[in-house]
Coordinates of C-alpha atoms in Angstrom, one line a residue:
M1 CA 44.7 143.4 -17.7
G2 CA 42.7 145.6 -15.1
R3 CA 41.6 142.5 -13.2
H4 CA 43.8 143.0 -10.1
Q5 CA 43.7 146.8 -9.5
G6 CA 43.9 147.7 -5.9
R7 CA 46.1 144.8 -4.8
T8 CA 46.9 144.3 -1.3
A9 CA 50.5 144.2 0.1
A10 CA 50.3 140.4 -0.1
H11 CA 49.5 140.6 -3.7
E12 CA 52.6 142.9 -4.2
D13 CA 54.6 140.1 -2.6
A14 CA 53.3 137.5 -4.8
Q15 CA 54.1 139.4 -7.9
G16 CA 57.8 139.2 -7.4
P17 CA 60.8 141.6 -7.3
V18 CA 60.6 143.0 -10.8
A19 CA 56.9 143.7 -11.0
A20 CA 57.4 147.4 -10.4
E21 CA 59.7 147.5 -13.4
G22 CA 56.9 146.1 -15.6
Q23 CA 54.3 148.6 -14.1
A24 CA 56.7 151.4 -14.9
A25 CA 57.2 150.1 -18.4
A26 CA 53.4 150.2 -19.0
A27 CA 52.9 153.5 -17.5
T28 CA 54.0 155.4 -20.6
L29 CA 50.8 157.2 -21.7
A30 CA 51.6 160.6 -22.9
P31 CA 48.5 162.7 -23.1
A32 CA 50.0 165.6 -25.0
A33 CA 51.6 163.3 -27.6
L34 CA 48.3 161.3 -27.8
A35 CA 46.4 164.5 -28.5
A36 CA 49.0 165.6 -31.1
A37 CA 48.6 162.3 -32.8
G38 CA 44.9 162.9 -33.5
A39 CA 41.9 160.7 -33.1
A40 CA 42.2 157.0 -33.9
P41 CA 41.2 156.2 -37.5
P42 CA 37.7 154.5 -37.9
A43 CA 37.8 150.7 -38.1
G44 CA 38.2 149.5 -41.6
T45 CA 40.5 152.4 -42.7
P46 CA 43.2 151.0 -45.0
L47 CA 46.3 150.4 -43.0
R48 CA 48.4 152.5 -45.4
R49 CA 46.3 155.5 -44.5
A50 CA 45.8 154.6 -40.8
F51 CA 49.4 153.8 -40.0
P52 CA 50.9 157.1 -39.3
T53 CA 48.2 158.0 -36.7
L54 CA 48.0 154.6 -35.1
Q55 CA 51.9 154.5 -34.9
A56 CA 51.9 158.0 -33.2
R57 CA 49.2 156.9 -30.8
A58 CA 51.0 153.6 -30.0
D59 CA 54.2 155.5 -29.4
A60 CA 52.3 157.8 -27.0
G61 CA 51.1 154.7 -25.0
D62 CA 47.7 153.9 -26.5
L63 CA 47.1 150.3 -26.0
A64 CA 44.3 150.0 -28.5
A65 CA 46.4 151.5 -31.2
A66 CA 49.4 149.3 -30.5
T67 CA 47.1 146.3 -30.5
R68 CA 45.4 147.2 -33.7
L69 CA 48.8 147.8 -35.3
Y70 CA 50.4 144.6 -34.5
R71 CA 47.3 142.6 -35.5
D72 CA 46.7 144.4 -38.8
L73 CA 50.4 144.3 -39.6
N74 CA 50.5 140.5 -38.9
Q75 CA 47.5 140.0 -41.1
C76 CA 49.1 142.0 -44.0
R77 CA 52.3 140.2 -43.6
G78 CA 50.7 136.8 -44.2
F79 CA 48.3 138.1 -47.0
A80 CA 50.5 137.0 -50.1
R81 CA 50.9 133.5 -48.7
R82 CA 47.2 133.3 -47.7
E83 CA 46.2 134.5 -51.1
R84 CA 48.3 131.8 -52.9
D85 CA 47.1 129.1 -50.7
V86 CA 43.3 130.0 -51.2
R87 CA 43.8 130.2 -55.0
R88 CA 45.6 126.9 -55.1
Y89 CA 42.9 125.2 -53.0
S90 CA 40.1 126.6 -55.4
D91 CA 42.0 125.5 -58.4
E92 CA 42.4 122.0 -57.1
L93 CA 38.7 121.8 -56.2
L94 CA 37.8 122.9 -59.7
A95 CA 40.0 120.4 -61.3
A96 CA 38.7 117.7 -59.1
R97 CA 35.1 118.6 -59.8
A98 CA 35.6 118.4 -63.6
N99 CA 36.8 114.9 -63.2
A100 CA 34.3 113.7 -60.6
T101 CA 31.5 111.3 -61.7
D102 CA 30.2 110.2 -58.3
P103 CA 27.2 112.4 -57.2
R104 CA 28.4 112.3 -53.5
Q105 CA 31.9 113.3 -54.4
R106 CA 30.4 116.1 -56.5
E107 CA 28.4 117.4 -53.7
T108 CA 31.4 117.4 -51.3
L109 CA 33.4 119.3 -53.9
R110 CA 30.6 121.8 -54.3
A111 CA 30.5 122.5 -50.5
G112 CA 34.3 122.9 -50.7
L113 CA 33.9 125.5 -53.5
E114 CA 31.4 127.4 -51.6
A115 CA 33.9 127.6 -48.6
A116 CA 36.5 128.6 -51.1
E117 CA 34.4 131.5 -52.4
A118 CA 33.8 132.7 -48.8
N119 CA 37.6 132.7 -48.4
E120 CA 37.9 134.7 -51.6
R121 CA 35.6 137.3 -50.2
T122 CA 37.6 137.4 -47.0
L123 CA 40.7 137.9 -49.1
D124 CA 39.1 140.8 -51.0
A125 CA 38.4 142.6 -47.8
L126 CA 42.0 141.9 -46.5
R127 CA 43.4 143.0 -50.0
A128 CA 41.7 146.4 -49.5
Q129 CA 43.0 146.6 -46.0
C130 CA 46.6 145.8 -46.9
Q131 CA 47.0 147.6 -50.2
G132 CA 49.9 149.9 -50.3
V133 CA 51.4 148.7 -47.0
D134 CA 55.1 148.8 -47.6
D135 CA 58.2 147.0 -46.1
A136 CA 59.0 149.8 -43.7
M137 CA 55.5 149.5 -42.1
L138 CA 55.7 145.7 -42.0
G139 CA 59.1 146.0 -40.4
S140 CA 57.5 147.6 -37.3
L141 CA 55.6 144.5 -36.6
A142 CA 57.8 143.2 -33.7
A143 CA 58.3 146.6 -32.2
N144 CA 54.5 147.1 -32.1
L145 CA 53.9 143.7 -30.7
Q146 CA 56.4 144.5 -27.9
K147 CA 54.5 147.8 -27.3
A148 CA 51.3 146.1 -26.9
A149 CA 52.8 143.5 -24.6
L150 CA 54.4 146.2 -22.4
L151 CA 51.0 148.0 -22.3
G152 CA 49.3 144.9 -20.9
E153 CA 47.7 143.2 -23.9
P154 CA 47.6 139.6 -22.9
Y155 CA 47.9 137.9 -26.3
A156 CA 50.7 140.1 -27.3
R157 CA 52.5 139.5 -24.0
A158 CA 52.3 135.7 -24.4
C159 CA 53.5 135.8 -28.0
Y160 CA 56.3 138.3 -27.3
L161 CA 57.6 136.2 -24.5
A162 CA 57.5 133.1 -26.7
R163 CA 59.0 134.5 -29.9
G164 CA 60.5 137.9 -28.8
P165 CA 61.9 139.8 -31.8
G166 CA 62.1 136.5 -33.6
F167 CA 58.3 137.0 -34.3
D168 CA 59.7 139.0 -37.3
A169 CA 63.1 137.3 -37.6
A170 CA 64.0 139.0 -40.9
A171 CA 63.8 142.5 -39.3
L172 CA 66.5 141.5 -36.9
L173 CA 69.1 142.0 -39.5
D174 CA 68.2 145.8 -39.4
H175 CA 67.3 145.9 -35.8
P176 CA 69.7 143.7 -33.7
E177 CA 69.0 146.0 -30.8
R178 CA 65.7 144.4 -30.3
I179 CA 67.4 141.3 -28.8
S180 CA 68.8 143.4 -25.8
A181 CA 65.4 145.0 -25.5
Y182 CA 63.8 141.7 -25.1
R183 CA 66.3 140.7 -22.4
G184 CA 65.6 144.0 -20.6
T185 CA 61.7 143.5 -20.5
A186 CA 61.0 139.7 -20.5
R187 CA 61.3 139.2 -16.7
A188 CA 59.0 142.2 -16.1
L189 CA 56.5 140.8 -18.6
V190 CA 56.7 137.4 -16.8
E191 CA 56.0 139.0 -13.4
R192 CA 53.1 141.0 -14.8
G193 CA 51.6 137.9 -16.4
I194 CA 51.8 136.1 -13.0
A195 CA 50.2 139.2 -11.3
D196 CA 47.3 138.9 -13.9
G197 CA 46.9 135.2 -13.4
D198 CA 47.7 134.6 -17.1
W199 CA 48.4 130.8 -17.7
R200 CA 49.6 131.6 -21.2
V201 CA 52.6 133.3 -19.6
L202 CA 53.2 130.4 -17.3
E203 CA 53.1 127.9 -20.1
Q204 CA 55.9 129.8 -21.9
L205 CA 57.9 130.1 -18.7
R206 CA 57.6 126.3 -18.0
G207 CA 59.1 125.5 -21.4
A208 CA 61.9 128.1 -20.7
L209 CA 62.6 126.2 -17.4
E210 CA 63.1 122.8 -18.9
P211 CA 66.6 121.2 -18.6
G212 CA 68.6 122.3 -21.6
A213 CA 66.2 125.0 -22.7
D214 CA 67.9 127.4 -25.2
T215 CA 65.2 129.9 -26.1
L216 CA 65.4 133.6 -25.7
L217 CA 63.1 133.4 -22.7
A218 CA 65.3 130.7 -21.1
A219 CA 68.3 133.2 -21.3
A220 CA 66.3 136.1 -20.1
V221 CA 64.9 134.5 -17.0
G222 CA 68.2 132.9 -16.0
R223 CA 69.0 129.7 -13.9
D224 CA 68.4 130.8 -10.3
A225 CA 67.3 127.6 -8.6
A226 CA 64.8 129.0 -6.1
Q227 CA 63.1 131.1 -8.8
R228 CA 63.0 128.1 -11.1
Y229 CA 61.3 125.9 -8.3
R230 CA 58.8 128.8 -7.6
Y231 CA 57.6 129.0 -11.2
L232 CA 57.5 125.2 -11.8
K233 CA 55.6 124.7 -8.5
L234 CA 53.0 127.4 -9.5
F235 CA 52.6 125.7 -12.9
R236 CA 52.1 122.3 -11.2
L237 CA 49.4 123.6 -8.9
G238 CA 47.2 124.4 -11.9
A239 CA 48.1 121.3 -13.9
P240 CA 46.2 118.1 -14.1
P241 CA 46.7 115.8 -11.1
Q242 CA 48.3 113.0 -13.0
P243 CA 52.1 112.8 -12.6
G244 CA 54.1 114.2 -15.5
V245 CA 57.4 115.7 -16.6
T246 CA 56.8 118.8 -14.4
D247 CA 57.1 116.5 -11.3
E248 CA 60.5 115.3 -12.4
D249 CA 61.7 118.8 -13.0
L250 CA 60.3 119.9 -9.6
A251 CA 62.3 117.1 -7.9
M252 CA 65.5 118.1 -9.7
A253 CA 64.9 121.8 -8.7
A254 CA 64.1 120.9 -5.1
A255 CA 67.3 119.1 -4.8
K256 CA 69.3 122.2 -5.2
L257 CA 67.4 124.2 -2.5
S258 CA 67.9 124.3 1.3
P259 CA 64.9 123.4 3.5
T260 CA 64.3 127.2 4.2
Q261 CA 64.4 128.0 0.4
L262 CA 62.1 125.1 -0.4
A263 CA 59.5 126.2 2.3
D264 CA 59.6 129.7 1.0
A265 CA 59.2 128.7 -2.6
E266 CA 56.3 126.4 -1.7
A267 CA 54.6 129.2 0.2
W268 CA 55.1 131.7 -2.6
A269 CA 53.7 129.4 -5.1
T270 CA 50.6 128.5 -3.1
R271 CA 49.9 132.1 -2.2
T272 CA 50.3 133.2 -5.8
F273 CA 48.1 130.4 -7.1
N274 CA 45.3 131.4 -4.8
Q275 CA 45.5 135.1 -5.0
N276 CA 46.4 135.8 -8.6
F277 CA 45.2 132.7 -10.3
H278 CA 42.2 132.3 -8.0
G279 CA 42.8 128.5 -7.8
R280 CA 41.9 128.1 -11.5
A281 CA 43.1 125.0 -13.4
I282 CA 45.6 125.8 -16.2
D283 CA 43.0 125.3 -18.9
A284 CA 40.4 127.4 -17.3
D285 CA 40.5 129.9 -20.0
G286 CA 40.8 127.4 -22.9
P287 CA 43.6 125.3 -24.2
L288 CA 47.0 126.8 -24.4
W289 CA 47.7 126.6 -28.2
D290 CA 50.3 128.5 -30.1
P291 CA 50.6 131.8 -28.3
C292 CA 51.1 133.6 -31.6
V293 CA 47.7 132.4 -32.9
F294 CA 45.6 135.5 -32.0
P295 CA 41.8 135.5 -31.3
Y296 CA 40.9 136.9 -34.7
E297 CA 42.7 134.0 -36.6

């Protein structure tokens, strides 16, 4: 996030034409509104009580509040399903233990029940955290994910680019305007992710640039041939050396460019890989799993 402060002019060139738009979107901190919102509630405060203050602080541009909100809301959204699954697992283990006669099987089931008890304790804490959280609060999940993404939280940024407002698809019935908001911010978030050397963003972008891609991100970034080649080449520079699908896509993209366009795109990708990604391989920060599986999960 703050990794590339004080960039040179060459860095600015590597970021791309909409980087300034992304920086402006993040520069929304409103000190007066933040002061009026009050201090952030202590960690562990039930979300029902913490929500008004956290929302006011997030609206005023507080990254920590927006991050805490989207993560807590996501946890509470999945609580009922998680509670059902844990209870079902415990019941199945108890039934199996009652019928088990082999000592080794009983020992395995005993270890499973201990793990289930630990899950129950986790659920108890989550139940206390989520009790009283209503549908209106849960309905703000996608909006707060977007806020955190625009303010520079890298996990929120990757998830929002991947799912957009579809991260909470049911809320789209009440908030269809979130689709146009996604279109208006996706390209800026991509450029900011590139400026931060974030491979999670490049992974989502690579999928959006595949032939026939029909995701929201594919629609938002468009089909400009030179841009497509730049991004694919950047991804290829960090990918394993073995030939793969990306090479085929690169060849298809290159065929649509003039020699000058191709040379410019190659230079941009190499410069960006060295300056923003510091020559790191694509898995340097760990495997690129589901972008909406967050670090606390």
